[in-house]
Tab-separated table of C-alpha atoms in Angstrom:
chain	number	residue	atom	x	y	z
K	1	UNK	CA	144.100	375.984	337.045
K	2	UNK	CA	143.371	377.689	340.202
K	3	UNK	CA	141.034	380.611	340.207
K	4	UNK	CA	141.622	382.108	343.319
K	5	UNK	CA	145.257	382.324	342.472
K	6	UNK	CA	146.430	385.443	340.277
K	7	UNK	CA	148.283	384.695	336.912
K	8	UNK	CA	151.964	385.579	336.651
K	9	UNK	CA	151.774	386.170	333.215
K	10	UNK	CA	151.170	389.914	331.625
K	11	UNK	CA	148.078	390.084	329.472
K	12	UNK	CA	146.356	392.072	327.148
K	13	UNK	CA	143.194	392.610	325.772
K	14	UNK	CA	142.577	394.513	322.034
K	15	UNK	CA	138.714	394.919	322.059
K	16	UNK	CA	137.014	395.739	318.503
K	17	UNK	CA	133.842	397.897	318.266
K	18	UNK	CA	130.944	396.976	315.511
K	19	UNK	CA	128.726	398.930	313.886
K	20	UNK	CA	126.475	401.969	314.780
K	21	UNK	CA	126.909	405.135	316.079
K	22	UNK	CA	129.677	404.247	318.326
K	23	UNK	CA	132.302	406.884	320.354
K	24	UNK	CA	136.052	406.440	321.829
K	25	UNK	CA	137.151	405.088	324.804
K	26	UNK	CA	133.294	403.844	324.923
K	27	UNK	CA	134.529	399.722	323.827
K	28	UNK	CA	137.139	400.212	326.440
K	29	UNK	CA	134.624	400.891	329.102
K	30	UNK	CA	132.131	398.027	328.605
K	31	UNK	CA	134.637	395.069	328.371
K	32	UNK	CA	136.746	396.503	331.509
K	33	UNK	CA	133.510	397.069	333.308
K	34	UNK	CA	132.180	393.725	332.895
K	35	UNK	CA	135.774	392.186	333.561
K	36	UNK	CA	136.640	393.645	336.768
K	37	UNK	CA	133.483	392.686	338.577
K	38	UNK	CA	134.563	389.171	337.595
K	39	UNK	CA	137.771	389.909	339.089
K	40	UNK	CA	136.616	391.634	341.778
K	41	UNK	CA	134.388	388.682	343.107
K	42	UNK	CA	137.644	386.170	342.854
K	43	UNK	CA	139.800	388.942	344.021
K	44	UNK	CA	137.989	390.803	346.727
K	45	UNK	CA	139.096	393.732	347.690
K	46	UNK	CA	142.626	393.188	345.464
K	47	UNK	CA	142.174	394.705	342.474
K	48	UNK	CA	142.548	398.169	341.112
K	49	UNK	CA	142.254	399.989	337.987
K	50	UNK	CA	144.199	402.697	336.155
K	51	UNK	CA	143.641	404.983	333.309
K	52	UNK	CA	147.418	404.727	331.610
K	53	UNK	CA	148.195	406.214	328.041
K	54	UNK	CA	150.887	404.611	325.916
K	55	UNK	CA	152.947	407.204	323.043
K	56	UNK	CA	153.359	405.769	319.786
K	57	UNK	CA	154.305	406.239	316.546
K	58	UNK	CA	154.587	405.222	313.057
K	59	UNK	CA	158.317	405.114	312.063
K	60	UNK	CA	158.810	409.308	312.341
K	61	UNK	CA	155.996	409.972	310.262
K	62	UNK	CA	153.469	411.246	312.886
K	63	UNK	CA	153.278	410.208	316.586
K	64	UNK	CA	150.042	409.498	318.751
K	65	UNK	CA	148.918	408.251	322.339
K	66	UNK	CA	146.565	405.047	323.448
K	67	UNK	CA	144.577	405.256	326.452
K	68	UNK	CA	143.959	401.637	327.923
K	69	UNK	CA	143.390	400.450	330.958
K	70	UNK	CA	145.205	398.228	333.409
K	71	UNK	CA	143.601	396.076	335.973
K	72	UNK	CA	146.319	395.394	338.937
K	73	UNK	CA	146.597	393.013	341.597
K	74	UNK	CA	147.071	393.951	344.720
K	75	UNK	CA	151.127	394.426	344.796
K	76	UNK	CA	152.012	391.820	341.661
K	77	UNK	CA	153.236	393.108	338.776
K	78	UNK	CA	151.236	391.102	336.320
K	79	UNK	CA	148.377	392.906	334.837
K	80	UNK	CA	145.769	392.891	332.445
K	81	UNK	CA	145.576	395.586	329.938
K	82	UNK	CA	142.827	396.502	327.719
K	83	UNK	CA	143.055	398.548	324.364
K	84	UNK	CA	140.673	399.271	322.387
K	85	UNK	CA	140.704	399.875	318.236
K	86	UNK	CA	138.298	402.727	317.173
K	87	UNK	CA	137.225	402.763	313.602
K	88	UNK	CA	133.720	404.204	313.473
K	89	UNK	CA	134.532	407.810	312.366
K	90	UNK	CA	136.071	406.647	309.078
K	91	UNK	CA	133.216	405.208	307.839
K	92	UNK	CA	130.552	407.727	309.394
K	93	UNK	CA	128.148	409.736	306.772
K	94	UNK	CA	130.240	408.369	303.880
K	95	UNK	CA	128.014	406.307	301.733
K	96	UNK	CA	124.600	407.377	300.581
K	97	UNK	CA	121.331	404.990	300.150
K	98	UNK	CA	121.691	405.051	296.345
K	99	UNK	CA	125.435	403.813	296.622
K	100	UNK	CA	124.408	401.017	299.498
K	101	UNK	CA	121.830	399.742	297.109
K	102	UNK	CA	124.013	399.227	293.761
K	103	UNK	CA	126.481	397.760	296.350
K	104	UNK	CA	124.252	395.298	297.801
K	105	UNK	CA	123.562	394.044	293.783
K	106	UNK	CA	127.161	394.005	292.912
K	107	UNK	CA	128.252	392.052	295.483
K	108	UNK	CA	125.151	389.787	295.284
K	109	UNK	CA	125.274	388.652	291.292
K	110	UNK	CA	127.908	386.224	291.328
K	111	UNK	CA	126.928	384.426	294.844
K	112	UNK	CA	124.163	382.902	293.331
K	113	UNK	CA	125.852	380.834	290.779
K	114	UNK	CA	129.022	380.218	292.961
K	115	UNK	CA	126.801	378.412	295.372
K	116	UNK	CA	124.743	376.468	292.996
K	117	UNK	CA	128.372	375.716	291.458
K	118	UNK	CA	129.581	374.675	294.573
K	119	UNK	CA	126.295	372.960	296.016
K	120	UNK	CA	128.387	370.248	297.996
K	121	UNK	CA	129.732	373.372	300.511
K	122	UNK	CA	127.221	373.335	303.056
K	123	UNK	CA	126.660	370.023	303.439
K	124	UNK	CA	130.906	369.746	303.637
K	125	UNK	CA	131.128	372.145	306.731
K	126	UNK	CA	127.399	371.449	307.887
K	127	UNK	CA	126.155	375.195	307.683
K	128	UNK	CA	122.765	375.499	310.190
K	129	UNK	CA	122.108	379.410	308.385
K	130	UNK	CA	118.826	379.363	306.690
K	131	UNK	CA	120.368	379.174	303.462
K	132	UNK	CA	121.110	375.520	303.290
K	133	UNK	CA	118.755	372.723	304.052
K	134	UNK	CA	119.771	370.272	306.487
K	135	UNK	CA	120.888	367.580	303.489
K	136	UNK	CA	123.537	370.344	302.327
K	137	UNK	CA	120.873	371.963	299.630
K	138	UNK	CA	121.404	375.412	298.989
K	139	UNK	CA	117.812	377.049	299.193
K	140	UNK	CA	117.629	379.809	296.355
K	141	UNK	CA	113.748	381.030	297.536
K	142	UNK	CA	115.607	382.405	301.078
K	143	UNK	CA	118.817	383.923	299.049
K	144	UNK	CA	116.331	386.040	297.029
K	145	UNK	CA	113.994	387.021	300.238
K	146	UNK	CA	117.447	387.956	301.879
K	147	UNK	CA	118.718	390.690	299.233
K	148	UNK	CA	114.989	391.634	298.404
K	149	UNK	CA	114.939	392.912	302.138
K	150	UNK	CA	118.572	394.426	302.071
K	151	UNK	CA	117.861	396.277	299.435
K	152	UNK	CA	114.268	397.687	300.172
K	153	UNK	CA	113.997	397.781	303.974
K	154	UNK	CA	115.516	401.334	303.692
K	155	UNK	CA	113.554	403.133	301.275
K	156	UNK	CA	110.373	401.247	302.299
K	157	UNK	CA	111.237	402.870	305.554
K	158	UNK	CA	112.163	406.215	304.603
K	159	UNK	CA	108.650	406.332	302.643
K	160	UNK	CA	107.295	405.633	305.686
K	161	UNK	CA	108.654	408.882	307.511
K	162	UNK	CA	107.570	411.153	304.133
K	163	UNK	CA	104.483	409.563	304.293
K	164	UNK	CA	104.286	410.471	308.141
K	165	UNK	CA	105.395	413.753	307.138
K	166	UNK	CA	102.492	414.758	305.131
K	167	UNK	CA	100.332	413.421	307.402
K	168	UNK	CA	100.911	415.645	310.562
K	169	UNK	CA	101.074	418.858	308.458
K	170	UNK	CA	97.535	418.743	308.099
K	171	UNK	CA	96.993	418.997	311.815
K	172	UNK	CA	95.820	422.859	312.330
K	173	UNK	CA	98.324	425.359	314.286
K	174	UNK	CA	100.873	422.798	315.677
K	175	UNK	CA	100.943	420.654	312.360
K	176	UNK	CA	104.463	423.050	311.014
K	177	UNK	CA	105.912	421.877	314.609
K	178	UNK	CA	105.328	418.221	314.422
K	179	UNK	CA	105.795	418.182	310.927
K	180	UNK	CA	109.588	419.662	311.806
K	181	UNK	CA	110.200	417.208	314.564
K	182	UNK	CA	109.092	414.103	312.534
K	183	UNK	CA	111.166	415.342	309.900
K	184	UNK	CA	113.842	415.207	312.291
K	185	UNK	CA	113.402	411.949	313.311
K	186	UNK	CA	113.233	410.914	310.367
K	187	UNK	CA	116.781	412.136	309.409
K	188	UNK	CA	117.916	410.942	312.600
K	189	UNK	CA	116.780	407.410	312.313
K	190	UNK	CA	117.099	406.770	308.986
K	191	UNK	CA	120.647	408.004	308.948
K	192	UNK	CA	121.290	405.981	311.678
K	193	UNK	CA	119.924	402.955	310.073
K	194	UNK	CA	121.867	403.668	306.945
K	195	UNK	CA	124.797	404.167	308.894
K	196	UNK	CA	125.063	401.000	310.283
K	197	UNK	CA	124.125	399.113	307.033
K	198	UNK	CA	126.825	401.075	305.200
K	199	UNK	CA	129.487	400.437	308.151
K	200	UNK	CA	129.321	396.619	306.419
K	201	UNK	CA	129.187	397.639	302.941
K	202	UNK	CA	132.035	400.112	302.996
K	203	UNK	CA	134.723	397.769	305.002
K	204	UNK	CA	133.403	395.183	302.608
K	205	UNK	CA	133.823	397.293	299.423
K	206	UNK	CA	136.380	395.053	297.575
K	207	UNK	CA	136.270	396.706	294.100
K	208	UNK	CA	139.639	398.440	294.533
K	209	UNK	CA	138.611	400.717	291.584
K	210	UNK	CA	135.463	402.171	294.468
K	211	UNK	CA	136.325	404.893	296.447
K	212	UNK	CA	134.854	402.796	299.694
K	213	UNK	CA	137.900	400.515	299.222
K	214	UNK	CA	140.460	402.851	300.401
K	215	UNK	CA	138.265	403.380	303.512
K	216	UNK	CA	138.316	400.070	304.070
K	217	UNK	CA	142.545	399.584	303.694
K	218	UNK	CA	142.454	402.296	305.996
K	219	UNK	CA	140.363	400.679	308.682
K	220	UNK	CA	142.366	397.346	308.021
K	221	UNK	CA	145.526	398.892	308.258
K	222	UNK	CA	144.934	401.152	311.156
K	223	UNK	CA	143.672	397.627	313.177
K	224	UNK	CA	147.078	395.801	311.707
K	225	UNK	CA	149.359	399.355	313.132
K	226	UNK	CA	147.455	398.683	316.724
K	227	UNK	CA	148.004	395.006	316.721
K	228	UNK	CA	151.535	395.240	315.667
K	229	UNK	CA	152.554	397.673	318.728
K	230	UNK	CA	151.254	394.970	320.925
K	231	UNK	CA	153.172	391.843	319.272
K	232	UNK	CA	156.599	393.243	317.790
K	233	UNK	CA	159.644	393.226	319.662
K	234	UNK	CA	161.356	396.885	321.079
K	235	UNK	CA	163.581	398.326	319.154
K	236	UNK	CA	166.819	397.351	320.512
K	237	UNK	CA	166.188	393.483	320.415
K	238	UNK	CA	165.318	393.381	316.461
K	239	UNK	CA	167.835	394.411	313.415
K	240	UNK	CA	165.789	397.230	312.011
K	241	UNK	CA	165.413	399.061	315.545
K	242	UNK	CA	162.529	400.807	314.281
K	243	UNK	CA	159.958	400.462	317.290
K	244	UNK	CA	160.349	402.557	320.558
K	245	UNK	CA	161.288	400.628	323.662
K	246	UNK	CA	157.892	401.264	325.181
K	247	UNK	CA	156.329	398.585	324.302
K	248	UNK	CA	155.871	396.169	327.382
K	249	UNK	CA	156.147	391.835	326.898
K	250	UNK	CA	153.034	390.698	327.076
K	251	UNK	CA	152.859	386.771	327.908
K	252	UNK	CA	149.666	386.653	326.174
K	253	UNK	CA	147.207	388.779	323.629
K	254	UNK	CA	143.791	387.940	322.991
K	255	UNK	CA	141.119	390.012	320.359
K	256	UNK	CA	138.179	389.829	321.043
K	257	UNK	CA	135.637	391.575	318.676
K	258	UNK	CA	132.005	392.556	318.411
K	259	UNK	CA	129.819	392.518	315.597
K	260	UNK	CA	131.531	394.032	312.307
K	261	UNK	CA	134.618	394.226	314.750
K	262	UNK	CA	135.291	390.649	315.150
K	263	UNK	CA	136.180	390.854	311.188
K	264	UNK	CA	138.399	393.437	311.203
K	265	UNK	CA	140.257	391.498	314.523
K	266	UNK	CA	139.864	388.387	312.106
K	267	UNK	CA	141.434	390.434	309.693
K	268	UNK	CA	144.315	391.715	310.861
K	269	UNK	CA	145.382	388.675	312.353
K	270	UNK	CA	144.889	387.048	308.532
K	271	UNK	CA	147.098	390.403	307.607
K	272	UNK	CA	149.927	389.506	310.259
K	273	UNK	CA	150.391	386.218	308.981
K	274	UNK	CA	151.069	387.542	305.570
K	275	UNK	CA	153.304	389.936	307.179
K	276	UNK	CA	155.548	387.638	308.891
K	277	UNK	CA	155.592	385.501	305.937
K	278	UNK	CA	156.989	387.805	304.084
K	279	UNK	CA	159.389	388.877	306.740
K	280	UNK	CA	157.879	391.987	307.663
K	281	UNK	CA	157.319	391.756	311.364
K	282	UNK	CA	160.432	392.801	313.914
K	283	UNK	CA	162.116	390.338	315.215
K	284	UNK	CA	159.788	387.313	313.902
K	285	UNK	CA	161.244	385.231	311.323
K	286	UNK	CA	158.961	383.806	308.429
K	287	UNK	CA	157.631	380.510	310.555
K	288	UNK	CA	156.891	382.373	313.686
K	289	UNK	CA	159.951	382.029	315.474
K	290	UNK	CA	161.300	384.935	317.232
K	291	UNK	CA	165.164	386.280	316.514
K	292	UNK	CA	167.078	388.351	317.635
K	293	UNK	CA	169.421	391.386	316.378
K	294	UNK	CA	172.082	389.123	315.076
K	295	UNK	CA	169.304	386.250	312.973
K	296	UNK	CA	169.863	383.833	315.867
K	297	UNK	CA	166.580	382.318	318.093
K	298	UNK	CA	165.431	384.529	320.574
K	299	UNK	CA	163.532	383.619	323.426
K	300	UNK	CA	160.835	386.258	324.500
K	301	UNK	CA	160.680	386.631	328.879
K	302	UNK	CA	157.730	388.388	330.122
K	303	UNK	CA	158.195	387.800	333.181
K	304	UNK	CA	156.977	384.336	334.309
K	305	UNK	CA	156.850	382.996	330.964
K	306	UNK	CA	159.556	382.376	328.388
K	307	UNK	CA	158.328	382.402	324.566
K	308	UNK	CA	160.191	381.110	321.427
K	309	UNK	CA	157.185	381.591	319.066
K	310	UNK	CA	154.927	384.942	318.175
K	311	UNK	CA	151.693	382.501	318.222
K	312	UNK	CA	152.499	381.578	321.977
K	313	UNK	CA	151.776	385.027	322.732
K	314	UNK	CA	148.772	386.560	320.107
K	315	UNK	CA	147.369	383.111	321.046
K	316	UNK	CA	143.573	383.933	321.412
K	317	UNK	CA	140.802	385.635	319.409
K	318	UNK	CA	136.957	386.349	321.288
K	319	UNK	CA	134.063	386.802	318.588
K	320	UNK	CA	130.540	387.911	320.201
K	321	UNK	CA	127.487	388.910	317.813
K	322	UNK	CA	130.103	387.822	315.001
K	323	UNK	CA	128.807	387.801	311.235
K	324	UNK	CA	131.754	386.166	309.810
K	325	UNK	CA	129.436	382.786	308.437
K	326	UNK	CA	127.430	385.932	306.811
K	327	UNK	CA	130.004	387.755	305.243
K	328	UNK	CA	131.577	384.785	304.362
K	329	UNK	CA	128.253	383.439	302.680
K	330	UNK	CA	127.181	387.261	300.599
K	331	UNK	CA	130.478	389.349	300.695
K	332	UNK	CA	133.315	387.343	299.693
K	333	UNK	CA	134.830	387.678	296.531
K	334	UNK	CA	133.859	385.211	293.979
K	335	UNK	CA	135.815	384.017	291.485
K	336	UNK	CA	134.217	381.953	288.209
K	337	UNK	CA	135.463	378.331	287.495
K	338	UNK	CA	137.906	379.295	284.477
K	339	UNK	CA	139.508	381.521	286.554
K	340	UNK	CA	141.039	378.686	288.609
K	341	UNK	CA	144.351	380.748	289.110
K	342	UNK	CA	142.731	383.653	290.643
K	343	UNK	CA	140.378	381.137	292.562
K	344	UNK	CA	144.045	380.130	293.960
K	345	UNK	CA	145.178	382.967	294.679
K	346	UNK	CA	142.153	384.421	296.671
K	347	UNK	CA	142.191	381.059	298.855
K	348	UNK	CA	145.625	381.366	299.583
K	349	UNK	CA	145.392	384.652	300.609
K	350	UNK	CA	142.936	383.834	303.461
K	351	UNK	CA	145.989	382.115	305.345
K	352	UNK	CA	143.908	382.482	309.060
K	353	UNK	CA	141.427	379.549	310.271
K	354	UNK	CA	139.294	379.590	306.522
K	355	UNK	CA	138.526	376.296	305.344
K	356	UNK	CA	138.439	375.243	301.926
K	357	UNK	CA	136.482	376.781	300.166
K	358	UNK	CA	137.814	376.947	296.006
K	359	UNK	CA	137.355	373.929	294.881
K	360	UNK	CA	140.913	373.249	292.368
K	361	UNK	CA	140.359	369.469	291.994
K	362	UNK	CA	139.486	369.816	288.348
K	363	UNK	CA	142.705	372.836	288.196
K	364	UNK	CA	145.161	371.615	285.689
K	365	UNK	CA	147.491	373.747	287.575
K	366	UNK	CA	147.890	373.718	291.699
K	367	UNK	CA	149.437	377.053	293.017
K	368	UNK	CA	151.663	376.819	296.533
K	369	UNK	CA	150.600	379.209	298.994
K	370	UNK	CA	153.287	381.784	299.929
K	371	UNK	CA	151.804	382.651	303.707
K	372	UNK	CA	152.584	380.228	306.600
K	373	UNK	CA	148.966	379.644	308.743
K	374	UNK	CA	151.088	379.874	311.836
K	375	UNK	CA	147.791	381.287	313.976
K	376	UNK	CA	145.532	378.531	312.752
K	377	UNK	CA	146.128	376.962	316.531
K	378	UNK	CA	145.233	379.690	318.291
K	379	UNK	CA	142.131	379.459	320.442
K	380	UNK	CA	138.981	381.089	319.458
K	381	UNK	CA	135.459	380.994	321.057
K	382	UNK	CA	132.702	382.312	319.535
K	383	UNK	CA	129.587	383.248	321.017
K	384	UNK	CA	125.992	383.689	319.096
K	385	UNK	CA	122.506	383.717	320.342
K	386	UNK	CA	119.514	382.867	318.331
K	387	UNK	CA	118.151	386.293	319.240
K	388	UNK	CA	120.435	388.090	317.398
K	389	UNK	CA	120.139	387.285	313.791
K	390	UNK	CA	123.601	389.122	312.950
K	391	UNK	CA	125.777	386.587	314.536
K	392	UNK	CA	125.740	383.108	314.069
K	393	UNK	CA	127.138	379.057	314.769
K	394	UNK	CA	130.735	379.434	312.647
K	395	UNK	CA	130.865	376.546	310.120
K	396	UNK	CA	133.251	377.874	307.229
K	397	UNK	CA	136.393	378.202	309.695
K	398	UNK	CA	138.682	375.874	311.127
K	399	UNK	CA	139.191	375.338	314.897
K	400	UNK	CA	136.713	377.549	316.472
K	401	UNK	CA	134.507	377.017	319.515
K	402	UNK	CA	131.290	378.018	318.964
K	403	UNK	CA	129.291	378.518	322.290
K	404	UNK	CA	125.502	379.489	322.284
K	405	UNK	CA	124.593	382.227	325.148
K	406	UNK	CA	120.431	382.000	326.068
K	407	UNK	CA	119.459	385.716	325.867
K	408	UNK	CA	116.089	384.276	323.654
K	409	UNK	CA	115.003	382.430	326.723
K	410	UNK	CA	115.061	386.077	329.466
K	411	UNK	CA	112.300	387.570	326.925
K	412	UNK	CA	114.758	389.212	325.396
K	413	UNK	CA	114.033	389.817	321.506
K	414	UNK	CA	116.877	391.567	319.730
K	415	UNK	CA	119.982	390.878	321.696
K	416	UNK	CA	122.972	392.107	319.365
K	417	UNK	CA	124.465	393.677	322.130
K	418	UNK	CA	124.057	391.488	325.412
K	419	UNK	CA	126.948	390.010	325.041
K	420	UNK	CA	128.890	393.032	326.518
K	421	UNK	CA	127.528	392.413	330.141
K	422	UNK	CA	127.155	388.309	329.917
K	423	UNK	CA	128.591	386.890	333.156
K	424	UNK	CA	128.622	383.599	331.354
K	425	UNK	CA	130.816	384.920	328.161
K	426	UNK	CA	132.981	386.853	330.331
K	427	UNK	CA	133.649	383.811	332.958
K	428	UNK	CA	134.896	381.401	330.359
K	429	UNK	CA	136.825	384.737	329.142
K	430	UNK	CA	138.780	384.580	332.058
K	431	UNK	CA	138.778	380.791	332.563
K	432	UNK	CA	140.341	379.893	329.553
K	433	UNK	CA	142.432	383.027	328.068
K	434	UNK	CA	143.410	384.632	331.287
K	435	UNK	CA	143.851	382.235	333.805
K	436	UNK	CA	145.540	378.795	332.281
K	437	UNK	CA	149.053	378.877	333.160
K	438	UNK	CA	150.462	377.535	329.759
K	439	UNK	CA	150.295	379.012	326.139
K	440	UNK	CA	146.553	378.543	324.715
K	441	UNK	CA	146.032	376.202	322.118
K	442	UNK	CA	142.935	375.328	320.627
K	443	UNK	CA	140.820	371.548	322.303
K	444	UNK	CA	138.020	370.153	320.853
């Protein structure tokens, strides 16, 4: 690999937003900004930018436009493109405290027993959370701490602000003034807090009787639209001839997701396997393979690379400040030992990188998955810090790099969102997604 030499090969980048109060076009910005001064220090004076906006549309139903960006080199025309998939307005102001507390306890009951059930599990993929001691012991005193601080941080902290409140309206003349603007603050902050909790609990609402869950399919299946327009074929090369001829050949396309993001990138690709397995992606048979218009092989060209396979070209996925381990550990859904159907069915529905984690050796009956794991090759990195206690080392996947960053060791305390300007995370970025010359795989 030669780093002063451009690659030939088209790229492009889907970047993933997490939680807060977060704004479109905004994810966009940080990744590209961090990127092209890379670039730029390889590449001086050869690059340039442009603001380009791609038209879309779902079949006929309705019809809208992507911004991304493209980062250009000098006169080649291989580029790197970055989109971005905005989800925070769909899940903004829609939950209320009460409703994020009985969550929190419904989704907590059953983990308890599953992981007493299952007490070999972290000793099997050698989890280093808190929850596990380092013999593979599940450690019930830190499971209860946990949920005893997810569920009362918030109104131990909105009692604060009442409590505040009161206190400044005694202050004679200005105390109706401050009283307003801590009240204020304390809508402001609270909400905000709430907010960002809830962003987790209502794309991990999987009672599909709660009206949280079809916020959640939509999130999901607004990520799966965007990641589709970037993989399928153009219309004229498949046999349905549904998708417009826009859509450019990318020789490679990497997620890479942030926080709650990097789930719903994980996500959809875990959808898009299921899709092609059932024979649902244009122009991608069942096994990957791409084909043509008539059912015969087709190679993919873009440009200085020829592909026969979809997972030569969605071939990476970037996690930063990832929670995965976490949601993986508290959110998924449980199913209890006599149900060792539905235990089979659940597993085989995660068909992207999970490990095993139903244990059927005592099942009298052993179900075949129907979904193809034709992405568990792909290369993923993941990148934690021990200064942000929301991401995390990755033990319940397969195949995943996990890389440590050192934000603890600058003085800096909470560091959830360093990641976005690391020169570190973004050189390997480029290193080993952008710059190899051959179709990633995953190395030790």
């Amino acid at each position: 690999m030669n780093r002063s030499v451009w690659p030939e090969h088209r790229t492009a980048f889907l970047v993933f937003h997490g939680v807060g109060n977060q704004y479109p076009l905004a994810t966009i910005d940080r990744f590209a900004r961090s990127l092209v001064e890379l670039l730029e220090k390889r590449h001086p004076g050869m690059i340039a930018m442009e603001h380009k906006v791609a038209g879309r549309d779902d079949g006929g139903r309705r019809r809208w436009y992507d911004n991304y960006i493209t980062i250009k080199y000098h006169d080649s025309g291989s580029t790197i493109d970055i989109y971005e998939y905005y989800w925070a307005n769909l899940t903004e102001n829609v939950m209320k405290l009460s409703d994020l507390q009985r969550w929190v306890w419904q989704v907590a009951s059953g983990a308890e027993k599953f992981y007493e059930r299952n007490s070999d599990i972290g000793k099997k993929y050698g989890d280093e959370s808190v929850f596990f001691t380092r013999d593979g012991r599940f450690k019930k005193g830190n499971y209860r701490s946990f949920l005893l601080g997810a569920v009362g941080i918030l109104p131990i902290y909105k009692a604060f602000w009442i409590w505040l409140s009161s206190l400044v309206s005694r202050i004679p003349v200005a105390g109706g003034l401050v009283k307003w603007i801590v009240d204020l603050a304390n809508r402001m902050t609270t909400d905000s807090l709430t907010n960002v909790i809830a962003d987790v609990a209502v794309y991990n609402s999987i009672d599909p009787k709660s009206s949280f869950y079809a916020i959640r399919r939509d999130i999901l299946g607004g990520a799966v639209d965007a990641l589709r327009h970037l993989v399928e074929l153009p219309g004229e090369m498949t046999s349905r001839g549904r998708k417009e001829a826009w859509s450019p050949y990318y020789g490679r396309i990497i997620l890479a997701g942030h926080s709650l993001g990097s789930q719903i990138a994980f996500d959809a690709v875990n959808r898009l396997t299921q899709m092609i397995s059932m024979g649902e992606i244009d122009g991608v048979a069942g096994s990957g393979e791409y084909i043509g218009r008539d059912g015969e092989p087709y190679m993919m060209n873009s440009g200085a690379e020829r592909h026969r396979r979809i997972q030569e070209v969605l071939c990476g996925l970037v996690t930063f400040g990832s929670p995965l381990d976490k949601i993986a550990f508290f959110l998924r859904e449980q199913a209890p030992e006599e149900q060792f159907l539905r235990g089979q069915m659940l597993e085989n529905f995660h068909s992207f990188k999970q490990k095993k984690w139903f244990d059927d050796s005592n099942a009298p009956y052993l179900l075949d998955s129907p979904f193809k794991r034709i992405f568990d090759d792909i290369r993923w990195y993941n990148f934690h810090d021990e200064g942000d206690p929301i991401s995390g080392h990755l033990d319940y996947y397969d195949k995943v790099r996990n890389i440590r960053c050192s934000y603890r060791r600058k003085g800096r305390r909470f560091t959830h969102g360093e990641y976005w300007s690391d020169p570190m995370m973004f050189e390997l970025i480029a290193d080993d997604f952008i710059y190899p010359e051959r179709a990633l795989k995953h190395s030790e």
